[in-house]
Coordinates of C-alpha atoms in Angstrom, one line a residue:
X454 CA 0.0 0.0 0.0
X455 CA 1.3 3.4 -1.0
X456 CA 2.3 6.1 1.6
X457 CA 0.2 9.2 1.8
X458 CA 2.3 12.1 -0.1
X459 CA 4.1 14.3 2.3
X460 CA 2.9 17.1 -0.3
X461 CA -0.7 16.2 0.2
X462 CA -0.3 16.1 4.1
X463 CA 1.3 19.5 4.1
X464 CA -1.2 20.8 1.9
X465 CA -4.0 19.6 4.5
X466 CA -2.2 20.9 7.2
X467 CA -1.4 24.4 5.9
X468 CA -5.1 25.1 5.0
X469 CA -6.6 24.0 8.3
X470 CA -6.9 25.5 11.9
X471 CA -6.7 23.0 14.7
X472 CA -9.2 25.2 16.5
X473 CA -12.0 24.7 13.9
X474 CA -11.4 20.8 14.0
X475 CA -11.0 20.6 17.7
X476 CA -14.2 23.1 18.3
X477 CA -16.4 20.5 16.3
X478 CA -15.8 18.1 19.6
X479 CA -14.8 20.5 22.4
X480 CA -16.5 23.9 23.6
X481 CA -13.0 26.1 23.5
X482 CA -12.6 29.5 25.3
X483 CA -9.7 31.9 25.0
X484 CA -7.3 32.2 28.0
X485 CA -4.2 34.2 27.4
X486 CA -2.6 32.8 24.5
X487 CA -4.4 29.5 24.5
X488 CA -7.7 28.1 24.0
X489 CA -9.2 25.7 26.8
X490 CA -11.9 23.2 27.2
X491 CA -12.9 20.1 28.9
X492 CA -10.5 17.0 27.5
X493 CA -12.6 14.8 25.4
X494 CA -10.2 11.8 26.3
X495 CA -11.1 11.6 30.0
X496 CA -13.8 13.0 32.3
X497 CA -13.1 16.3 34.1
X498 CA -14.7 19.1 35.8
X499 CA -12.4 22.0 35.3
X500 CA -10.8 22.7 31.8
X501 CA -7.2 21.1 31.4
X502 CA -7.3 20.7 27.6
X503 CA -5.4 23.4 25.7
X504 CA -5.1 24.4 22.1
X505 CA -2.3 26.8 20.7
X506 CA -3.4 27.8 17.2
X507 CA -0.1 29.7 16.4
X508 CA 1.8 26.0 17.0
X509 CA -1.3 24.2 15.4
X510 CA -1.1 21.8 18.7
X511 CA -2.8 20.4 21.4
X512 CA -2.2 19.1 25.0
X513 CA -4.1 18.2 28.1
X514 CA -2.5 19.1 31.3
X515 CA -4.1 16.4 33.1
X516 CA -3.8 13.2 31.0
X517 CA -0.9 14.2 29.2
X518 CA -2.1 13.6 25.5
X519 CA -1.1 16.2 22.9
X520 CA -0.2 16.4 19.4
X521 CA -1.6 18.1 16.3
X522 CA -4.8 18.0 14.6
X523 CA -4.2 14.7 12.9
X524 CA -3.2 13.0 16.1
X525 CA -6.2 14.7 17.9
X526 CA -8.5 13.1 15.4
X527 CA -6.7 9.4 15.4
X528 CA -7.1 9.2 19.2
X529 CA -10.5 10.6 19.1
X530 CA -12.0 8.7 16.5
X531 CA -9.5 5.4 16.5
X532 CA -8.6 5.9 13.0
X533 CA -5.3 5.8 10.9
X534 CA -3.2 8.6 10.0
X535 CA -4.3 8.7 6.2
X536 CA -8.0 8.5 7.6
X537 CA -7.4 11.5 9.8
X538 CA -5.8 13.6 6.9
X539 CA -8.7 12.7 4.5
X540 CA -11.2 13.6 7.4
X541 CA -9.6 17.0 7.5
X542 CA -9.2 17.4 3.8
X543 CA -13.1 16.7 3.4
X544 CA -13.9 19.3 6.1
X545 CA -11.7 21.8 4.4
X546 CA -12.9 21.1 0.9
X547 CA -9.8 19.9 -0.4
X548 CA -10.2 17.5 -3.1
X549 CA -8.6 14.0 -2.5
X550 CA -6.6 12.5 -5.4
X551 CA -8.6 10.2 -7.7
X552 CA -5.6 7.7 -7.7
X553 CA -5.2 7.8 -3.8
X554 CA -4.4 4.3 -2.5
X555 CA -2.8 5.0 0.9
X556 CA -5.9 4.4 2.8
X557 CA -5.7 1.8 5.3
X558 CA -7.8 1.0 8.4
X559 CA -6.9 1.1 12.0
X560 CA -7.0 -2.0 14.2
X561 CA -9.8 -0.7 16.2
X562 CA -11.8 0.4 12.9
X563 CA -11.0 -2.8 11.2
X564 CA -12.5 -4.8 14.3
X565 CA -15.6 -2.8 14.4
X566 CA -16.3 -2.3 10.9
X567 CA -17.9 -5.7 10.2
X568 CA -20.3 -4.7 12.6
X569 CA -20.9 -1.3 11.5
X570 CA -21.6 -2.5 8.1
X571 CA -24.1 -5.2 9.2
X572 CA -26.1 -2.5 11.2
X573 CA -25.8 -0.1 8.1
X574 CA -27.1 -3.0 5.8
X575 CA -29.8 -3.9 8.3
X576 CA -31.0 -0.2 8.2
X577 CA -31.1 0.1 4.6
X578 CA -33.2 -3.3 4.4
X579 CA -35.6 -1.9 7.2
X580 CA -36.1 1.5 5.4
X581 CA -36.5 -0.3 1.9
X582 CA -39.2 -2.4 3.5
X583 CA -40.9 0.7 5.0
X584 CA -41.2 2.8 1.8
X585 CA -41.3 0.4 -1.0
X586 CA -43.1 -2.9 0.0
X587 CA -46.7 -3.9 1.1
X588 CA -45.1 -5.2 4.0
X589 CA -44.2 -1.8 5.3
X590 CA -47.7 -0.3 4.5
X591 CA -49.1 -0.2 8.0
X592 CA -45.8 1.2 9.6
X593 CA -45.8 3.9 6.9
X594 CA -49.5 4.7 7.3
X595 CA -48.5 4.9 11.2
X596 CA -45.8 7.5 10.5
X597 CA -48.4 9.4 8.4
X598 CA -51.0 9.4 11.0
X599 CA -48.3 11.2 13.3
X600 CA -47.9 13.6 10.4
X601 CA -44.1 12.6 10.1
X602 CA -42.9 14.1 6.4
X603 CA -41.2 11.7 4.0
X604 CA -38.2 14.0 4.5
X605 CA -37.7 13.2 8.0
X606 CA -38.3 9.4 7.1
X607 CA -35.4 9.7 4.8
X608 CA -33.6 11.9 7.1
X609 CA -33.8 9.6 9.9
X610 CA -33.7 6.4 7.9
X611 CA -36.7 5.2 9.6
X612 CA -37.7 1.5 8.7
X613 CA -39.7 -1.6 9.6
X614 CA -39.1 -5.0 10.6
X615 CA -41.7 -7.3 9.3
X616 CA -42.9 -10.3 11.4
X617 CA -42.0 -12.4 8.7
X618 CA -38.4 -12.0 10.2
X619 CA -36.4 -11.4 6.9
X620 CA -33.3 -10.3 8.6
X621 CA -31.6 -13.4 9.1
X622 CA -32.3 -14.7 5.7
X623 CA -31.1 -11.5 3.8
X624 CA -27.6 -11.9 5.6
X625 CA -27.2 -15.8 4.9
X626 CA -27.9 -15.0 1.1
X627 CA -25.1 -12.3 1.3
X628 CA -22.9 -15.0 3.3
X629 CA -22.0 -12.8 6.3
X630 CA -19.9 -14.1 8.9
X631 CA -22.0 -16.0 11.7
X632 CA -19.9 -14.7 14.7
X633 CA -20.1 -11.1 13.4
X634 CA -24.0 -11.4 13.3
X635 CA -23.9 -12.4 16.8
X636 CA -22.2 -9.3 17.8
X637 CA -24.7 -7.1 16.4
X638 CA -27.4 -7.6 18.9
X639 CA -29.8 -7.8 15.9
X640 CA -30.5 -11.4 16.6
X641 CA -31.3 -13.5 19.7
X642 CA -29.6 -17.0 19.8
X643 CA -31.3 -20.2 20.7
X644 CA -30.4 -23.1 22.5
X645 CA -28.9 -24.9 19.5
X646 CA -26.9 -21.9 18.5
X647 CA -29.2 -20.8 15.7
X648 CA -30.0 -16.9 15.3
X649 CA -33.6 -15.6 15.0
X650 CA -34.4 -11.9 14.1
X651 CA -34.6 -9.9 17.6
X652 CA -37.0 -7.3 15.9
X653 CA -40.2 -8.2 14.3
X654 CA -43.5 -6.1 13.7
X655 CA -41.8 -2.9 14.8
X656 CA -41.2 0.6 13.8
X657 CA -37.4 0.9 13.5
X658 CA -35.4 3.7 14.4
X659 CA -31.7 3.7 13.7
X660 CA -29.4 4.8 16.5
X661 CA -26.2 6.5 15.2
X662 CA -23.0 7.4 17.0
X663 CA -21.4 10.9 17.1
X664 CA -19.9 10.1 13.6
X665 CA -23.2 9.2 12.3
X666 CA -22.8 5.7 11.9
X667 CA -25.6 3.2 12.5
X668 CA -24.6 1.2 15.8
X669 CA -28.0 -0.1 17.3
X670 CA -31.7 0.3 16.8
X671 CA -34.8 1.0 19.0
X672 CA -37.9 -0.7 17.6
X673 CA -41.6 0.4 18.6
X674 CA -44.7 -1.8 18.5
X675 CA -47.3 -0.4 16.2
X676 CA -50.0 -1.9 18.2
X677 CA -50.4 -2.2 22.2
X678 CA -49.5 -5.8 23.4
X679 CA -49.3 -6.2 27.0
X680 CA -47.0 -9.3 26.6
X681 CA -44.3 -7.2 24.6
X682 CA -42.4 -4.2 25.6
X683 CA -43.7 -0.9 23.8
X684 CA -40.0 -0.2 22.8
X685 CA -37.3 -2.8 22.3
X686 CA -33.7 -1.5 22.0
X687 CA -30.2 -3.3 20.7
X688 CA -28.6 -4.8 23.7
X689 CA -25.4 -3.8 25.0
X690 CA -22.7 -4.7 22.2
X691 CA -19.1 -3.5 21.3
X692 CA -20.8 -0.7 19.5
X693 CA -23.8 0.0 21.6
X694 CA -23.8 1.4 25.0
X695 CA -26.7 3.0 25.9
X696 CA -25.3 5.0 29.0
X697 CA -22.9 6.9 26.3
X698 CA -25.2 7.1 23.2
X699 CA -27.0 10.4 22.5
X700 CA -29.9 9.9 20.0
X701 CA -29.4 12.5 16.9
X702 CA -25.9 13.8 18.6
X703 CA -24.5 13.7 15.0
X704 CA -27.0 15.8 13.2
X705 CA -27.7 18.3 16.0
X706 CA -24.2 19.3 16.9
X707 CA -23.5 22.1 14.2
X708 CA -27.1 23.6 15.3
X709 CA -26.0 23.3 19.0
X710 CA -23.0 25.2 18.5
X711 CA -24.8 27.9 16.1
X712 CA -27.6 28.4 18.6
X713 CA -25.2 27.7 21.9
X714 CA -27.8 25.5 23.4
X715 CA -29.2 22.0 23.5
X716 CA -32.7 20.7 23.9
X717 CA -33.1 17.4 25.8
X718 CA -36.2 15.5 24.6
X719 CA -37.6 12.4 26.2
X720 CA -38.0 10.1 23.2
X721 CA -36.9 9.7 19.7
X722 CA -40.1 10.6 18.1
X723 CA -40.0 14.0 19.9
X724 CA -36.7 14.4 18.4
X725 CA -37.9 13.7 15.0
X726 CA -41.0 15.8 15.4
X727 CA -38.8 18.9 16.6
X728 CA -36.5 18.6 13.7
X729 CA -39.4 18.7 11.1
X730 CA -40.8 21.8 12.9
X731 CA -37.3 23.3 12.4
X732 CA -35.9 23.0 16.0
X733 CA -32.8 20.8 15.0
X734 CA -30.6 21.3 18.0
X735 CA -32.6 18.5 19.7
X736 CA -31.3 15.3 21.3
X737 CA -32.6 12.3 23.5
X738 CA -31.0 9.8 26.0
X739 CA -31.7 6.1 25.7
X740 CA -34.8 6.1 27.7
X741 CA -35.6 8.7 30.3
X742 CA -32.5 8.1 32.6
X743 CA -29.9 10.5 31.6
X744 CA -26.3 9.3 32.6
X745 CA -23.1 11.1 33.6
X746 CA -21.5 10.1 30.4
X747 CA -24.3 11.6 28.3
X748 CA -24.1 15.0 30.0
X749 CA -20.6 15.0 29.9
X750 CA -20.6 14.8 26.0
X751 CA -23.4 17.5 25.9
X752 CA -21.5 19.7 28.0
X753 CA -18.2 19.5 25.6
X754 CA -20.2 21.6 23.0
X755 CA -22.5 23.7 25.2
X756 CA -23.1 25.3 28.8
X757 CA -26.8 25.6 28.2
X758 CA -29.3 22.6 28.3
X759 CA -32.8 22.7 28.1
X760 CA -35.1 19.9 29.2
X761 CA -38.3 19.2 27.4
X762 CA -40.0 16.2 28.6
X763 CA -43.4 14.9 28.6
X764 CA -46.1 17.1 30.6
X765 CA -47.5 14.2 32.3
X766 CA -46.6 12.9 36.1
X767 CA -44.3 10.3 34.7
X768 CA -42.7 13.2 32.4
X769 CA -42.3 15.6 35.3
X770 CA -40.6 13.1 37.4
X771 CA -38.2 12.4 34.8
X772 CA -37.7 16.1 34.2
X773 CA -37.0 16.5 38.2
X774 CA -34.4 13.6 38.1
X775 CA -32.8 15.2 35.0
X776 CA -32.6 18.5 36.6
X777 CA -31.3 17.1 39.7
X778 CA -28.5 15.4 37.9
X779 CA -27.6 18.2 35.5
X780 CA -27.3 20.7 38.7
X781 CA -24.5 18.7 40.1
X782 CA -22.5 20.4 37.7
X783 CA -22.2 24.2 38.7
X784 CA -20.6 25.0 35.2
X785 CA -24.1 24.0 33.3
X786 CA -26.9 26.8 32.7
X787 CA -30.3 24.7 32.9
X788 CA -33.6 25.6 31.8
X789 CA -37.0 23.7 31.3
X790 CA -39.4 23.9 28.3
X791 CA -42.9 22.9 29.2
X792 CA -45.5 22.2 26.5
X793 CA -49.0 23.3 27.1
X794 CA -51.7 21.4 28.8
X795 CA -49.3 18.8 29.8
X796 CA -49.0 16.9 26.5
X797 CA -45.6 15.5 24.9
X798 CA -43.8 17.8 22.5
X799 CA -44.5 15.2 19.6
X800 CA -48.3 15.3 20.1
X801 CA -48.2 19.3 20.6
X802 CA -46.7 19.5 17.0
X803 CA -49.3 17.4 15.5
X804 CA -51.8 19.2 17.0
X805 CA -51.1 22.8 16.8
X806 CA -48.4 22.8 13.7
X807 CA -45.0 23.6 13.5
X808 CA -44.9 27.4 13.7
X809 CA -46.8 26.9 17.0
X810 CA -44.5 24.5 18.2
X811 CA -41.4 26.7 17.3
X812 CA -43.2 29.4 19.5
X813 CA -43.6 27.3 22.4
X814 CA -39.8 26.3 22.3
X815 CA -38.5 29.9 22.0
X816 CA -41.2 31.4 24.4
X817 CA -42.1 28.6 26.8
X818 CA -38.9 28.3 28.7
X819 CA -38.8 28.7 32.4
X820 CA -36.1 28.5 34.8
X821 CA -35.4 25.8 37.3
X822 CA -36.8 27.7 40.1
X823 CA -40.0 28.0 38.4
X824 CA -40.1 24.2 37.7
X825 CA -39.0 23.3 41.1
X826 CA -42.0 25.4 42.9
X827 CA -44.6 24.0 40.3
X828 CA -43.3 20.6 40.6
X829 CA -43.1 20.6 44.5
X830 CA -46.7 22.0 44.8
X831 CA -47.9 18.4 43.0
X832 CA -46.2 16.6 45.8
X833 CA -47.9 18.3 48.9
X834 CA -51.8 18.3 49.8
X835 CA -52.0 22.2 50.3
X836 CA -55.3 21.8 52.1
X837 CA -53.5 20.2 54.9
X838 CA -51.8 22.7 57.0
X839 CA -48.7 20.8 57.7
X840 CA -48.2 20.0 54.0
X841 CA -48.8 23.5 53.1
X842 CA -46.1 24.8 55.8
X843 CA -43.7 22.0 54.8
X844 CA -44.3 23.2 50.9
X845 CA -43.7 26.9 51.8
X846 CA -40.3 26.3 53.6
X847 CA -38.9 24.0 50.9
X848 CA -40.0 26.6 48.2
X849 CA -38.4 29.6 50.0
X850 CA -35.2 27.6 50.3
X851 CA -35.3 27.3 46.5
X852 CA -36.1 31.2 46.2
X853 CA -33.3 32.0 48.5
X854 CA -30.9 30.6 46.0
X855 CA -31.8 33.1 43.2
X856 CA -29.4 36.1 43.2
X857 CA -31.6 38.6 41.5
X858 CA -33.8 40.2 44.1
X859 CA -36.6 41.4 41.6
X860 CA -36.7 37.8 40.6
X861 CA -37.2 36.7 44.0
X862 CA -39.9 39.3 44.6
X863 CA -41.9 38.0 41.7
X864 CA -41.7 34.4 43.0
X865 CA -42.7 35.5 46.5
X866 CA -45.6 37.6 45.4
X867 CA -46.9 34.6 43.3
X868 CA -46.5 32.4 46.1
X869 CA -48.3 34.9 48.6
X870 CA -51.2 35.1 46.4
X871 CA -51.4 31.3 45.3
X872 CA -51.3 30.4 49.1
X873 CA -53.0 33.3 50.6
X874 CA -50.2 34.1 53.1
X875 CA -48.5 37.3 54.1
X876 CA -46.0 38.5 51.6
X877 CA -44.0 40.2 54.4
X878 CA -43.5 37.2 56.4
X879 CA -42.4 35.2 53.4
X880 CA -39.9 38.0 52.6
X881 CA -38.4 38.0 56.4
X882 CA -38.0 34.1 56.1
X883 CA -36.3 34.1 52.9
X884 CA -34.1 36.8 53.9
X885 CA -32.6 34.3 56.6
X886 CA -32.5 31.8 54.2
X887 CA -30.6 34.1 51.6
X888 CA -28.0 35.2 54.4
X889 CA -27.0 31.4 54.8
X890 CA -27.1 30.9 51.0
X891 CA -24.6 33.6 50.7
X892 CA -22.4 32.1 53.1
X893 CA -22.5 29.1 51.5
X894 CA -21.9 30.6 48.1
X895 CA -18.9 32.8 49.2
X896 CA -17.4 29.6 50.7
X897 CA -17.9 27.7 47.3
X898 CA -16.4 30.9 45.6
X899 CA -13.4 30.9 47.6
X900 CA -12.7 27.2 46.9
X901 CA -13.4 27.8 43.4
X902 CA -10.8 30.2 43.3
X903 CA -8.3 27.4 43.4
X904 CA -9.8 25.4 40.8
X905 CA -9.7 28.0 37.9
X906 CA -7.9 26.9 34.8
X907 CA -4.5 28.6 35.4
X908 CA -4.4 27.2 38.9
X909 CA -5.4 23.7 37.9
X910 CA -2.6 23.8 35.2
X911 CA -0.1 24.8 37.8
X912 CA -1.6 21.9 40.0
X913 CA -1.4 19.2 37.1
X914 CA 2.3 20.7 36.0
X915 CA 4.6 17.7 36.1
X916 CA 7.5 18.0 38.5
X917 CA 10.8 16.8 36.7
X918 CA 14.3 16.0 38.3
X919 CA 17.2 18.6 38.1
X920 CA 18.6 16.4 35.1
X921 CA 15.2 16.0 33.3
X922 CA 14.3 19.6 33.6
X923 CA 18.0 20.3 31.9
X924 CA 17.5 17.8 29.3
X925 CA 13.8 18.9 28.1
X926 CA 15.3 22.8 28.3
X927 CA 18.1 21.7 26.4
X928 CA 16.1 19.9 23.9
X929 CA 13.7 22.6 23.2
X930 CA 16.7 25.0 22.7
X931 CA 18.0 22.7 20.1
X932 CA 14.9 22.1 18.3
X933 CA 14.2 25.9 18.0
X934 CA 17.6 27.2 17.4
X935 CA 19.7 26.0 14.7
X936 CA 22.9 27.5 16.4
X937 CA 22.2 25.5 19.6
X938 CA 21.4 22.2 17.3
X939 CA 24.9 22.5 15.7
X940 CA 26.8 23.3 18.8
X941 CA 25.4 20.1 20.6
X942 CA 25.8 18.1 17.3
X943 CA 29.8 19.3 17.1
X944 CA 30.1 17.4 20.8
X945 CA 30.1 13.6 19.8
X946 CA 30.3 12.4 23.3
X947 CA 26.8 14.0 24.0
X948 CA 23.8 11.8 24.6
X949 CA 20.5 12.5 26.5
X950 CA 20.0 10.6 29.8
X951 CA 16.4 9.5 29.4
X952 CA 15.5 7.2 26.4
X953 CA 12.6 9.4 25.5
X954 CA 14.7 12.6 25.0
X955 CA 17.5 10.5 23.2
X956 CA 14.8 9.2 20.9
X957 CA 13.3 12.5 19.9
X958 CA 17.0 13.8 19.3
X959 CA 17.7 10.9 16.9
X960 CA 14.4 11.6 15.0
X961 CA 15.3 15.2 15.2
X962 CA 18.6 14.4 13.4
X963 CA 16.6 12.6 10.5
X964 CA 13.6 15.4 10.3
X965 CA 16.2 18.2 9.8
X966 CA 17.9 16.5 6.9
X967 CA 14.8 17.1 5.0
X968 CA 13.6 20.5 6.8
X969 CA 15.4 23.6 7.2
X970 CA 12.9 24.9 10.1
X971 CA 11.5 23.2 12.8
X972 CA 7.6 23.0 12.8
X973 CA 6.2 21.2 16.0
X974 CA 3.0 20.1 14.1
X975 CA 5.0 18.9 11.0
X976 CA 7.7 16.9 13.5
X977 CA 4.7 15.6 15.4
X978 CA 3.5 13.8 12.0
X979 CA 7.1 12.8 11.2
X980 CA 7.4 11.1 14.5
X981 CA 4.2 9.3 14.6
X982 CA 4.7 7.9 18.2
X983 CA 1.9 8.9 20.7
X984 CA 4.4 9.3 23.7
X985 CA 6.8 11.4 21.7
X986 CA 3.9 13.6 20.3
X987 CA 2.5 14.2 23.7
X988 CA 6.0 15.2 25.1
X989 CA 6.5 17.5 22.1
X990 CA 3.2 19.1 22.7
X991 CA 3.8 19.4 26.4
X992 CA 7.5 21.2 25.5
X993 CA 6.0 23.6 23.3
X994 CA 3.0 24.6 25.7
X995 CA 5.4 25.1 28.6
X996 CA 7.8 27.3 26.7
X997 CA 7.6 30.3 24.5
X998 CA 11.1 31.4 24.7
X999 CA 13.2 30.9 21.7
X1000 CA 16.2 33.1 22.6
X1001 CA 18.8 31.8 24.5
X1002 CA 22.5 32.3 25.8
X1003 CA 25.8 30.5 25.9
X1004 CA 25.8 30.3 29.5
X1005 CA 22.4 28.8 29.7
X1006 CA 23.3 26.0 27.3
X1007 CA 26.7 25.2 28.8
X1008 CA 24.8 24.9 32.3
X1009 CA 22.2 22.2 30.8
X1010 CA 25.1 20.4 29.0
X1011 CA 26.9 20.1 32.3
X1012 CA 24.2 18.8 34.2
X1013 CA 23.2 16.3 31.7
X1014 CA 26.7 15.2 30.8
X1015 CA 28.5 15.4 34.6
X1016 CA 25.9 15.2 36.9
X1017 CA 23.6 12.3 35.4
X1018 CA 26.4 9.6 35.6
X1019 CA 27.2 10.3 39.2
X1020 CA 23.6 10.2 40.0
X1021 CA 23.0 6.9 38.1
X1022 CA 25.9 5.6 40.1
X1023 CA 24.4 7.1 43.3
X1024 CA 21.1 5.2 42.5
X1025 CA 23.0 2.0 42.1
X1026 CA 25.2 2.1 45.1
X1027 CA 22.3 2.6 47.4
X1028 CA 20.4 -0.2 45.8
X1029 CA 23.7 -2.5 46.8
X1030 CA 23.8 -0.9 50.0
X1031 CA 20.4 -2.2 50.9
X1032 CA 20.9 -5.4 49.6
X1033 CA 24.1 -5.7 51.7
X1034 CA 22.2 -4.4 54.7
X1035 CA 19.5 -7.2 54.3
X1036 CA 22.4 -9.7 54.0
X1037 CA 24.0 -8.8 57.0
X1038 CA 27.2 -7.9 55.2
X1039 CA 28.9 -5.2 57.4
X1040 CA 31.9 -5.3 55.6
X1041 CA 30.5 -4.4 52.4
X1042 CA 27.9 -2.0 53.7
X1043 CA 31.1 0.1 55.0
X1044 CA 32.7 -0.3 51.8
X1045 CA 29.7 1.2 50.0
X1046 CA 29.1 3.6 52.7
X1047 CA 32.4 5.3 51.8
X1048 CA 31.7 5.2 48.0
X1049 CA 28.3 6.7 48.5
X1050 CA 29.7 9.7 50.5
X1051 CA 32.6 10.1 47.9
X1052 CA 29.8 10.3 45.2
X1053 CA 27.7 12.6 47.0
X1054 CA 30.7 14.9 47.6
X1055 CA 31.8 14.7 44.0
X1056 CA 28.2 15.8 43.1
X1057 CA 28.1 18.7 45.9
X1058 CA 31.4 19.8 44.2
X1059 CA 30.1 20.0 40.8
X1060 CA 27.1 22.0 41.8
X1061 CA 29.4 24.6 43.7
X1062 CA 31.7 24.9 40.6
X1063 CA 28.5 25.7 38.5
X1064 CA 27.2 28.3 41.1

């Protein structure tokens, strides 16, 4: 297989901005020279993921990952280097040569590709059955009754799994691998090991991952059956993890970034219905149980989340659970969208039209406080004096968290009118709770001062030994300054102590044979090894100085060439001394102790001379 031409890689690299690519997956904010956001490679509450536009690199000060735009996509998507280059090229509208034959599949993608292909084929078959066959007529009529347009049927690739269970036969004719079919979750396995279509007589909703690939399905019964679940989802597979999947996230992301908010719906049909009404920033969790993994993915692209669940009692309970979970993250802004008359979003659009639906979404937004007041009201019997007092106390605690005094007055006035109680007494009691809340908030703010991005970065900064700091500083000088590079190269006895920096040194020797100047993003591709790419990114993020003096260079070389061997010998002698101590060899202990003292004196002498 041919190697991807360096000219094409350089063209793509020079025509893209890492900020634009990373910004599709991470919400970035400017902080000094760099951009910061939540790392997409691990969960964190405070941003430690940094992007440097000038150098076109990224680095996470927490988990240590780093590199350029291509390595970012390779790590995030599990794709090969050529695949990452092609992804960036396509985003930037750069034409890929027709004779390109460099593409290769990464091991992870190679393993999962057959499963994705099977899911994609099943989705196409189900869709064909729905729109083109008599078997799908009932399901198609069902969608028409729900006023789902042909465009939405195509956009969401909706399908139908007939009672005839045609999927197994379809794949048998294609001679698809039996073990791959087992792994997809599309079939149930009988005692004798044979496979049977899992889905039958159901409207099929394909579930796509963030990249738009079909990884599972949700099948809905067309008729109520007490013996069967209304919805049947793909079970957990290598592709499908319901805790992590967010329905419609692939289509909604561009709209979420544009509108700076996301609407969380309760069901797939609500999302589809909203999309048809022009509300395209809607997503849904897999069921009403929102997970922390899903919240983390959402907050990578926006800080504003609106919950728009059903207006019935179960829907309001689900809304309350979602709000409680979302409120655990103080960085999120949360709001509620309530459909009138307590009906679900899909039903409201069907009954009132798309324009009215849009208006409700825009104008029917309420705060968490408003929602909590109304939700709590349904939990108490307000004709009972004890319940009424308990309800008032809980509501006042909530109102006390509101910073805006005018907003507090509005809530208190409504409460006084609705419950026929004195506004003055409510204000007096609320003020007491406000003072407590203020003290708690001030305490939280004091604590948060220590977890803002700059401080977190300082806390996460690795601490290196004197020798390693000298190595890192010297290596950075060598890479950025040709005179420093030449000076060190003339010293044929020089080598770095740590293998990692020596490897970079060796790679750099080859790199400078073909490149007159150092470019960290380009060198990162040249190296191609994850650990070295992360180290290079860390070196760049931690150093902006490119001007050095001879004394600085000499100091680093002395530490590396003179101190390092002595320190290594000290470590070895200490190990030998401890072994001798365990064996009870006093004569050897005395000999080694003398040698240790001599080495320590020698090291101290070198340091004194440097000073």
